[in-house]
Amino acid sequence: DTAVSQTPKYLVTQMGNDKSIKCEQNLGHDTMYWYKQDSKKFLKIMFSYNNKELIINETVPNRFSPKSPDKAHLNLHINSLELGDSAVYFCASSQGQLAGDQETQYFGPGTRLLVL
Amino acid sequence: GQNIDQPTEMTATEGAIVQINCTYQTSGFNGLFWYQQHAGEAPTFLSYNVLDGLEEKGRFSSFLSRSKGYSYLLLKELQMKDSASYLCAVLDSNYQLIWGAGTKLIIKP
């Protein structure tokens, strides 16, 4: 059973297109995250949702819009894709109970986005 | 500002011991995590420290000194499969996880 799953695993698209990445967790966690990891391998937080509500929204272009239909899902929609959006996007989840080790994050397998 | 420093890359020999250091300056502290990330894969949880001292988990141990803003991950009896990046991350006062850039560990036979 996959704890945190993402689709698609690979996404190759043209500049200017709109695309979505889906994420689901079956861990019963309250908090979900989107990260971007670029070619330098730095893991950068983009968004965080707790029980479907946005709690972290880092400096990210508004072309990126997260949507959480329920606490088990957090999808990422990207409009007008640019070359610089090419990266690996990771979804993660945590219990989110504001208690140390319960903030342990569990990651999905990643979506490798290549914008041509 | 918040800052986490760890070496960019380290090399060690199979069967040896390696220590990966992490220093941090954050607004508050609610614990420090170590994650392992193999090339092309997702980060996976290794350890969590919130109190000073050493936590041992098999071949891996993690140490924390809160007064020094310092942690290390100790890997013993290195195996080729330990070649990966090791990410240090600190939970700040707002329970936000601040990530280091990671240390790429190369194991040579």
PDB file of C-alpha atoms in Angstrom:
ATOM      1  CA  ASP A   1       0.000   0.000   0.000  1.00  0.00           C
ATOM      2  CA  THR A   2       1.465   3.318  -1.062  1.00  0.00           C
ATOM      3  CA  ALA A   3       1.356   5.881   1.746  1.00  0.00           C
ATOM      4  CA  VAL A   4       1.787   9.036  -0.356  1.00  0.00           C
ATOM      5  CA  SER A   5       1.193   8.753  -4.082  1.00  0.00           C
ATOM      6  CA  GLN A   6       1.590  11.268  -6.887  1.00  0.00           C
ATOM      7  CA  THR A   7       0.591  11.246 -10.520  1.00  0.00           C
ATOM      8  CA  PRO A   8       2.041  11.540 -13.011  1.00  0.00           C
ATOM      9  CA  LYS A   9       5.583  10.414 -12.271  1.00  0.00           C
ATOM     10  CA  TYR A  10       6.913  12.101 -15.392  1.00  0.00           C
ATOM     11  CA  LEU A  11       5.510  15.125 -17.201  1.00  0.00           C
ATOM     12  CA  VAL A  12       6.994  16.567 -20.371  1.00  0.00           C
ATOM     13  CA  THR A  13       5.209  19.566 -21.823  1.00  0.00           C
ATOM     14  CA  GLN A  14       5.622  22.707 -23.875  1.00  0.00           C
ATOM     15  CA  MET A  15       6.100  26.205 -22.526  1.00  0.00           C
ATOM     16  CA  GLY A  16       2.805  28.008 -22.038  1.00  0.00           C
ATOM     17  CA  ASN A  17       0.765  24.892 -21.320  1.00  0.00           C
ATOM     18  CA  ASP A  18      -1.294  24.300 -18.165  1.00  0.00           C
ATOM     19  CA  LYS A  19      -0.777  21.085 -16.215  1.00  0.00           C
ATOM     20  CA  SER A  20      -1.862  19.477 -12.942  1.00  0.00           C
ATOM     21  CA  ILE A  21      -0.143  17.097 -10.533  1.00  0.00           C
ATOM     22  CA  LYS A  22      -2.217  15.025  -8.134  1.00  0.00           C
ATOM     23  CA  CYS A  23      -1.303  13.829  -4.667  1.00  0.00           C
ATOM     24  CA  GLU A  24      -3.061  11.491  -2.294  1.00  0.00           C
ATOM     25  CA  GLN A  25      -2.110  10.170   1.150  1.00  0.00           C
ATOM     26  CA  ASN A  26      -3.723   7.231   2.952  1.00  0.00           C
ATOM     27  CA  LEU A  27      -1.974   7.828   6.289  1.00  0.00           C
ATOM     28  CA  GLY A  28      -4.822   9.780   7.841  1.00  0.00           C
ATOM     29  CA  HIS A  29      -2.549  12.805   8.164  1.00  0.00           C
ATOM     30  CA  ASP A  30      -3.900  16.329   8.631  1.00  0.00           C
ATOM     31  CA  THR A  31      -1.163  18.280   6.838  1.00  0.00           C
ATOM     32  CA  MET A  32       0.062  18.051   3.266  1.00  0.00           C
ATOM     33  CA  TYR A  33       2.850  19.890   1.444  1.00  0.00           C
ATOM     34  CA  TRP A  34       4.208  20.653  -1.982  1.00  0.00           C
ATOM     35  CA  TYR A  35       7.949  20.991  -2.488  1.00  0.00           C
ATOM     36  CA  LYS A  36      10.057  21.900  -5.506  1.00  0.00           C
ATOM     37  CA  GLN A  37      13.517  20.366  -5.872  1.00  0.00           C
ATOM     38  CA  ASP A  38      15.598  21.908  -8.609  1.00  0.00           C
ATOM     39  CA  SER A  39      18.738  20.672 -10.328  1.00  0.00           C
ATOM     40  CA  LYS A  40      20.846  21.807  -7.370  1.00  0.00           C
ATOM     41  CA  LYS A  41      18.807  19.435  -5.212  1.00  0.00           C
ATOM     42  CA  PHE A  42      17.642  22.105  -2.776  1.00  0.00           C
ATOM     43  CA  LEU A  43      14.226  21.199  -1.351  1.00  0.00           C
ATOM     44  CA  LYS A  44      12.033  24.288  -1.295  1.00  0.00           C
ATOM     45  CA  ILE A  45       8.614  24.399   0.388  1.00  0.00           C
ATOM     46  CA  MET A  46       5.889  25.855  -1.810  1.00  0.00           C
ATOM     47  CA  PHE A  47       2.616  25.266   0.018  1.00  0.00           C
ATOM     48  CA  SER A  48       1.242  23.568   3.082  1.00  0.00           C
ATOM     49  CA  TYR A  49      -2.369  22.690   3.867  1.00  0.00           C
ATOM     50  CA  ASN A  50      -3.807  21.598   7.188  1.00  0.00           C
ATOM     51  CA  ASN A  51      -7.259  20.018   7.037  1.00  0.00           C
ATOM     52  CA  LYS A  52      -7.890  21.574   3.624  1.00  0.00           C
ATOM     53  CA  GLU A  53      -6.814  25.046   4.734  1.00  0.00           C
ATOM     54  CA  LEU A  54      -3.759  26.848   3.417  1.00  0.00           C
ATOM     55  CA  ILE A  55      -1.197  27.468   6.170  1.00  0.00           C
ATOM     56  CA  ILE A  56       2.026  28.093   4.247  1.00  0.00           C
ATOM     57  CA  ASN A  57       2.263  29.944   0.981  1.00  0.00           C
ATOM     58  CA  GLU A  58       5.859  30.763   0.223  1.00  0.00           C
ATOM     59  CA  THR A  59       6.917  33.201  -2.454  1.00  0.00           C
ATOM     60  CA  VAL A  60       5.660  31.248  -5.414  1.00  0.00           C
ATOM     61  CA  PRO A  61       4.343  32.718  -8.693  1.00  0.00           C
ATOM     62  CA  ASN A  62       0.562  32.851  -8.727  1.00  0.00           C
ATOM     63  CA  ARG A  63       0.677  30.595 -11.782  1.00  0.00           C
ATOM     64  CA  PHE A  64       0.900  27.833  -9.158  1.00  0.00           C
ATOM     65  CA  SER A  65      -2.407  27.098  -7.468  1.00  0.00           C
ATOM     66  CA  PRO A  66      -2.893  24.312  -4.943  1.00  0.00           C
ATOM     67  CA  LYS A  67      -6.277  22.738  -4.360  1.00  0.00           C
ATOM     68  CA  SER A  68      -7.267  20.485  -1.498  1.00  0.00           C
ATOM     69  CA  PRO A  69     -10.686  18.862  -2.044  1.00  0.00           C
ATOM     70  CA  ASP A  70     -10.308  16.906   1.218  1.00  0.00           C
ATOM     71  CA  LYS A  71      -7.539  16.332   3.723  1.00  0.00           C
ATOM     72  CA  ALA A  72      -6.284  13.244   1.892  1.00  0.00           C
ATOM     73  CA  HIS A  73      -5.678  15.089  -1.384  1.00  0.00           C
ATOM     74  CA  LEU A  74      -3.600  18.076  -2.402  1.00  0.00           C
ATOM     75  CA  ASN A  75      -3.322  18.829  -6.089  1.00  0.00           C
ATOM     76  CA  LEU A  76      -1.081  21.362  -7.786  1.00  0.00           C
ATOM     77  CA  HIS A  77      -2.158  23.209 -10.898  1.00  0.00           C
ATOM     78  CA  ILE A  78       0.382  25.169 -12.900  1.00  0.00           C
ATOM     79  CA  ASN A  79      -0.654  27.705 -15.521  1.00  0.00           C
ATOM     80  CA  SER A  80       1.447  29.048 -18.391  1.00  0.00           C
ATOM     81  CA  LEU A  81       4.404  26.770 -17.734  1.00  0.00           C
ATOM     82  CA  GLU A  82       7.878  28.292 -18.070  1.00  0.00           C
ATOM     83  CA  LEU A  83      11.282  26.717 -18.668  1.00  0.00           C
ATOM     84  CA  GLY A  84      12.289  27.527 -15.075  1.00  0.00           C
ATOM     85  CA  ASP A  85       9.450  25.379 -13.758  1.00  0.00           C
ATOM     86  CA  SER A  86      11.382  22.269 -14.779  1.00  0.00           C
ATOM     87  CA  ALA A  87      12.146  20.444 -11.547  1.00  0.00           C
ATOM     88  CA  VAL A  88      11.012  17.537  -9.400  1.00  0.00           C
ATOM     89  CA  TYR A  89       7.864  18.279  -7.408  1.00  0.00           C
ATOM     90  CA  PHE A  90       7.351  16.322  -4.208  1.00  0.00           C
ATOM     91  CA  CYS A  91       4.174  15.987  -2.241  1.00  0.00           C
ATOM     92  CA  ALA A  92       4.485  15.134   1.458  1.00  0.00           C
ATOM     93  CA  SER A  93       2.243  14.685   4.475  1.00  0.00           C
ATOM     94  CA  SER A  94       2.561  14.760   8.258  1.00  0.00           C
ATOM     95  CA  GLN A  95       0.243  14.237  11.191  1.00  0.00           C
ATOM     96  CA  GLY A  96       0.452  17.966  11.775  1.00  0.00           C
ATOM     97  CA  GLN A  97      -0.410  17.867  15.448  1.00  0.00           C
ATOM     98  CA  LEU A  98       2.215  20.484  16.328  1.00  0.00           C
ATOM     99  CA  ALA A  99       4.171  17.978  18.349  1.00  0.00           C
ATOM    100  CA  GLY A 100       7.754  17.409  17.340  1.00  0.00           C
ATOM    101  CA  ASP A 101       8.073  13.938  15.946  1.00  0.00           C
ATOM    102  CA  GLN A 102       4.498  14.032  14.686  1.00  0.00           C
ATOM    103  CA  GLU A 103       5.735  16.597  12.202  1.00  0.00           C
ATOM    104  CA  THR A 104       7.751  13.846  10.482  1.00  0.00           C
ATOM    105  CA  GLN A 105       7.012  14.251   6.809  1.00  0.00           C
ATOM    106  CA  TYR A 106       6.432  11.343   4.461  1.00  0.00           C
ATOM    107  CA  PHE A 107       7.123  12.003   0.820  1.00  0.00           C
ATOM    108  CA  GLY A 108       5.540  10.874  -2.392  1.00  0.00           C
ATOM    109  CA  PRO A 109       7.763   9.509  -5.193  1.00  0.00           C
ATOM    110  CA  GLY A 110       7.982  12.862  -6.966  1.00  0.00           C
ATOM    111  CA  THR A 111       6.841  14.208 -10.330  1.00  0.00           C
ATOM    112  CA  ARG A 112       9.618  15.007 -12.777  1.00  0.00           C
ATOM    113  CA  LEU A 113       8.444  17.991 -14.800  1.00  0.00           C
ATOM    114  CA  LEU A 114      10.303  18.993 -17.926  1.00  0.00           C
ATOM    115  CA  VAL A 115       9.181  22.100 -19.776  1.00  0.00           C
ATOM    116  CA  LEU A 116      10.438  22.394 -23.348  1.00  0.00           C
TER     117      LEU A 116
ATOM    118  CA  GLY B   1      17.197  34.879   9.092  1.00  0.00           C
ATOM    119  CA  GLN B   2      17.026  31.133   9.375  1.00  0.00           C
ATOM    120  CA  ASN B   3      19.999  29.142   8.247  1.00  0.00           C
ATOM    121  CA  ILE B   4      21.089  25.521   8.125  1.00  0.00           C
ATOM    122  CA  ASP B   5      24.607  24.600   7.069  1.00  0.00           C
ATOM    123  CA  GLN B   6      25.932  21.223   6.086  1.00  0.00           C
ATOM    124  CA  PRO B   7      28.838  20.200   3.846  1.00  0.00           C
ATOM    125  CA  THR B   8      27.983  19.914   0.185  1.00  0.00           C
ATOM    126  CA  GLU B   9      29.757  16.636  -0.414  1.00  0.00           C
ATOM    127  CA  MET B  10      31.706  13.990   1.495  1.00  0.00           C
ATOM    128  CA  THR B  11      33.539  10.861   0.433  1.00  0.00           C
ATOM    129  CA  ALA B  12      34.107   7.768   2.562  1.00  0.00           C
ATOM    130  CA  THR B  13      35.220   4.178   2.149  1.00  0.00           C
ATOM    131  CA  GLU B  14      33.043   1.098   2.376  1.00  0.00           C
ATOM    132  CA  GLY B  15      33.179  -0.363   5.878  1.00  0.00           C
ATOM    133  CA  ALA B  16      34.358   2.887   7.457  1.00  0.00           C
ATOM    134  CA  ILE B  17      32.576   5.458   9.642  1.00  0.00           C
ATOM    135  CA  VAL B  18      31.492   8.910   8.503  1.00  0.00           C
ATOM    136  CA  GLN B  19      30.075  11.869  10.414  1.00  0.00           C
ATOM    137  CA  ILE B  20      27.920  14.444   8.633  1.00  0.00           C
ATOM    138  CA  ASN B  21      27.618  17.721  10.511  1.00  0.00           C
ATOM    139  CA  CYS B  22      24.765  20.198  10.545  1.00  0.00           C
ATOM    140  CA  THR B  23      24.705  23.617  12.215  1.00  0.00           C
ATOM    141  CA  TYR B  24      21.589  25.702  12.449  1.00  0.00           C
ATOM    142  CA  GLN B  25      20.297  29.139  13.367  1.00  0.00           C
ATOM    143  CA  THR B  26      16.530  29.222  13.499  1.00  0.00           C
ATOM    144  CA  SER B  27      13.762  31.172  15.174  1.00  0.00           C
ATOM    145  CA  GLY B  28      12.949  28.673  17.873  1.00  0.00           C
ATOM    146  CA  PHE B  29      13.537  24.958  17.921  1.00  0.00           C
ATOM    147  CA  ASN B  30      11.111  22.054  18.090  1.00  0.00           C
ATOM    148  CA  GLY B  31      13.374  19.297  16.906  1.00  0.00           C
ATOM    149  CA  LEU B  32      15.828  18.302  14.205  1.00  0.00           C
ATOM    150  CA  PHE B  33      15.311  15.707  11.504  1.00  0.00           C
ATOM    151  CA  TRP B  34      17.670  13.775   9.269  1.00  0.00           C
ATOM    152  CA  TYR B  35      16.435  12.429   5.968  1.00  0.00           C
ATOM    153  CA  GLN B  36      18.121  10.237   3.374  1.00  0.00           C
ATOM    154  CA  GLN B  37      17.555  10.795  -0.325  1.00  0.00           C
ATOM    155  CA  HIS B  38      18.884   8.405  -2.942  1.00  0.00           C
ATOM    156  CA  ALA B  39      19.383   9.804  -6.438  1.00  0.00           C
ATOM    157  CA  GLY B  40      16.086   9.969  -8.303  1.00  0.00           C
ATOM    158  CA  GLU B  41      14.052   9.072  -5.235  1.00  0.00           C
ATOM    159  CA  ALA B  42      12.088  10.819  -2.500  1.00  0.00           C
ATOM    160  CA  PRO B  43      13.557  11.790   0.878  1.00  0.00           C
ATOM    161  CA  THR B  44      12.934   9.205   3.590  1.00  0.00           C
ATOM    162  CA  PHE B  45      12.929   9.803   7.331  1.00  0.00           C
ATOM    163  CA  LEU B  46      15.988   8.642   9.289  1.00  0.00           C
ATOM    164  CA  SER B  47      15.885  10.275  12.723  1.00  0.00           C
ATOM    165  CA  TYR B  48      14.413  12.929  14.977  1.00  0.00           C
ATOM    166  CA  ASN B  49      16.198  14.594  17.912  1.00  0.00           C
ATOM    167  CA  VAL B  50      14.674  17.114  20.276  1.00  0.00           C
ATOM    168  CA  LEU B  51      16.738  16.516  23.416  1.00  0.00           C
ATOM    169  CA  ASP B  52      20.512  16.790  23.694  1.00  0.00           C
ATOM    170  CA  GLY B  53      22.451  13.609  23.247  1.00  0.00           C
ATOM    171  CA  LEU B  54      22.902  10.665  20.984  1.00  0.00           C
ATOM    172  CA  GLU B  55      20.109   8.556  19.506  1.00  0.00           C
ATOM    173  CA  GLU B  56      21.221   5.248  18.043  1.00  0.00           C
ATOM    174  CA  LYS B  57      19.329   3.325  15.424  1.00  0.00           C
ATOM    175  CA  GLY B  58      21.276   0.386  14.066  1.00  0.00           C
ATOM    176  CA  ARG B  59      24.199   1.579  11.961  1.00  0.00           C
ATOM    177  CA  PHE B  60      22.943   5.164  12.083  1.00  0.00           C
ATOM    178  CA  SER B  61      23.158   7.512  15.077  1.00  0.00           C
ATOM    179  CA  SER B  62      22.159  11.158  15.392  1.00  0.00           C
ATOM    180  CA  PHE B  63      23.492  13.628  17.922  1.00  0.00           C
ATOM    181  CA  LEU B  64      22.111  16.972  19.046  1.00  0.00           C
ATOM    182  CA  SER B  65      23.487  19.888  21.043  1.00  0.00           C
ATOM    183  CA  ARG B  66      20.834  22.582  21.308  1.00  0.00           C
ATOM    184  CA  SER B  67      23.139  25.059  23.073  1.00  0.00           C
ATOM    185  CA  LYS B  68      25.591  24.848  20.165  1.00  0.00           C
ATOM    186  CA  GLY B  69      22.975  24.687  17.415  1.00  0.00           C
ATOM    187  CA  TYR B  70      24.681  21.567  16.174  1.00  0.00           C
ATOM    188  CA  SER B  71      23.827  18.045  15.108  1.00  0.00           C
ATOM    189  CA  TYR B  72      25.609  15.219  13.394  1.00  0.00           C
ATOM    190  CA  LEU B  73      24.593  12.020  11.689  1.00  0.00           C
ATOM    191  CA  LEU B  74      26.995   9.137  12.227  1.00  0.00           C
ATOM    192  CA  LEU B  75      27.002   6.247   9.794  1.00  0.00           C
ATOM    193  CA  LYS B  76      28.945   3.122  10.756  1.00  0.00           C
ATOM    194  CA  GLU B  77      30.026   0.097   8.720  1.00  0.00           C
ATOM    195  CA  LEU B  78      29.351   1.977   5.535  1.00  0.00           C
ATOM    196  CA  GLN B  79      27.788   0.087   2.666  1.00  0.00           C
ATOM    197  CA  MET B  80      27.640   1.067  -0.979  1.00  0.00           C
ATOM    198  CA  LYS B  81      23.880   1.533  -0.643  1.00  0.00           C
ATOM    199  CA  ASP B  82      24.538   4.376   1.818  1.00  0.00           C
ATOM    200  CA  SER B  83      25.592   6.545  -1.127  1.00  0.00           C
ATOM    201  CA  ALA B  84      22.905   9.213  -1.050  1.00  0.00           C
ATOM    202  CA  SER B  85      22.212  12.773  -0.009  1.00  0.00           C
ATOM    203  CA  TYR B  86      21.568  13.391   3.679  1.00  0.00           C
ATOM    204  CA  LEU B  87      19.284  16.294   4.516  1.00  0.00           C
ATOM    205  CA  CYS B  88      19.213  18.077   7.869  1.00  0.00           C
ATOM    206  CA  ALA B  89      15.969  19.911   8.720  1.00  0.00           C
ATOM    207  CA  VAL B  90      14.928  21.916  11.787  1.00  0.00           C
ATOM    208  CA  LEU B  91      11.404  22.454  13.066  1.00  0.00           C
ATOM    209  CA  ASP B  92      11.172  26.121  14.065  1.00  0.00           C
ATOM    210  CA  SER B  93       8.948  27.837  16.635  1.00  0.00           C
ATOM    211  CA  ASN B  94       6.041  27.879  14.151  1.00  0.00           C
ATOM    212  CA  TYR B  95       6.467  24.152  13.494  1.00  0.00           C
ATOM    213  CA  GLN B  96       7.717  24.904   9.998  1.00  0.00           C
ATOM    214  CA  LEU B  97      10.447  22.632   8.717  1.00  0.00           C
ATOM    215  CA  ILE B  98      13.562  24.508   7.571  1.00  0.00           C
ATOM    216  CA  TRP B  99      15.697  22.399   5.242  1.00  0.00           C
ATOM    217  CA  GLY B 100      19.425  22.326   4.681  1.00  0.00           C
ATOM    218  CA  ALA B 101      20.776  21.929   1.166  1.00  0.00           C
ATOM    219  CA  GLY B 102      21.874  18.360   1.842  1.00  0.00           C
ATOM    220  CA  THR B 103      25.200  16.536   1.927  1.00  0.00           C
ATOM    221  CA  LYS B 104      25.987  14.202  -0.941  1.00  0.00           C
ATOM    222  CA  LEU B 105      27.793  11.167   0.463  1.00  0.00           C
ATOM    223  CA  ILE B 106      29.911   9.141  -1.950  1.00  0.00           C
ATOM    224  CA  ILE B 107      31.021   5.691  -0.822  1.00  0.00           C
ATOM    225  CA  LYS B 108      34.068   4.172  -2.496  1.00  0.00           C
ATOM    226  CA  PRO B 109      34.931   0.460  -2.426  1.00  0.00           C
TER     227      PRO B 109
END
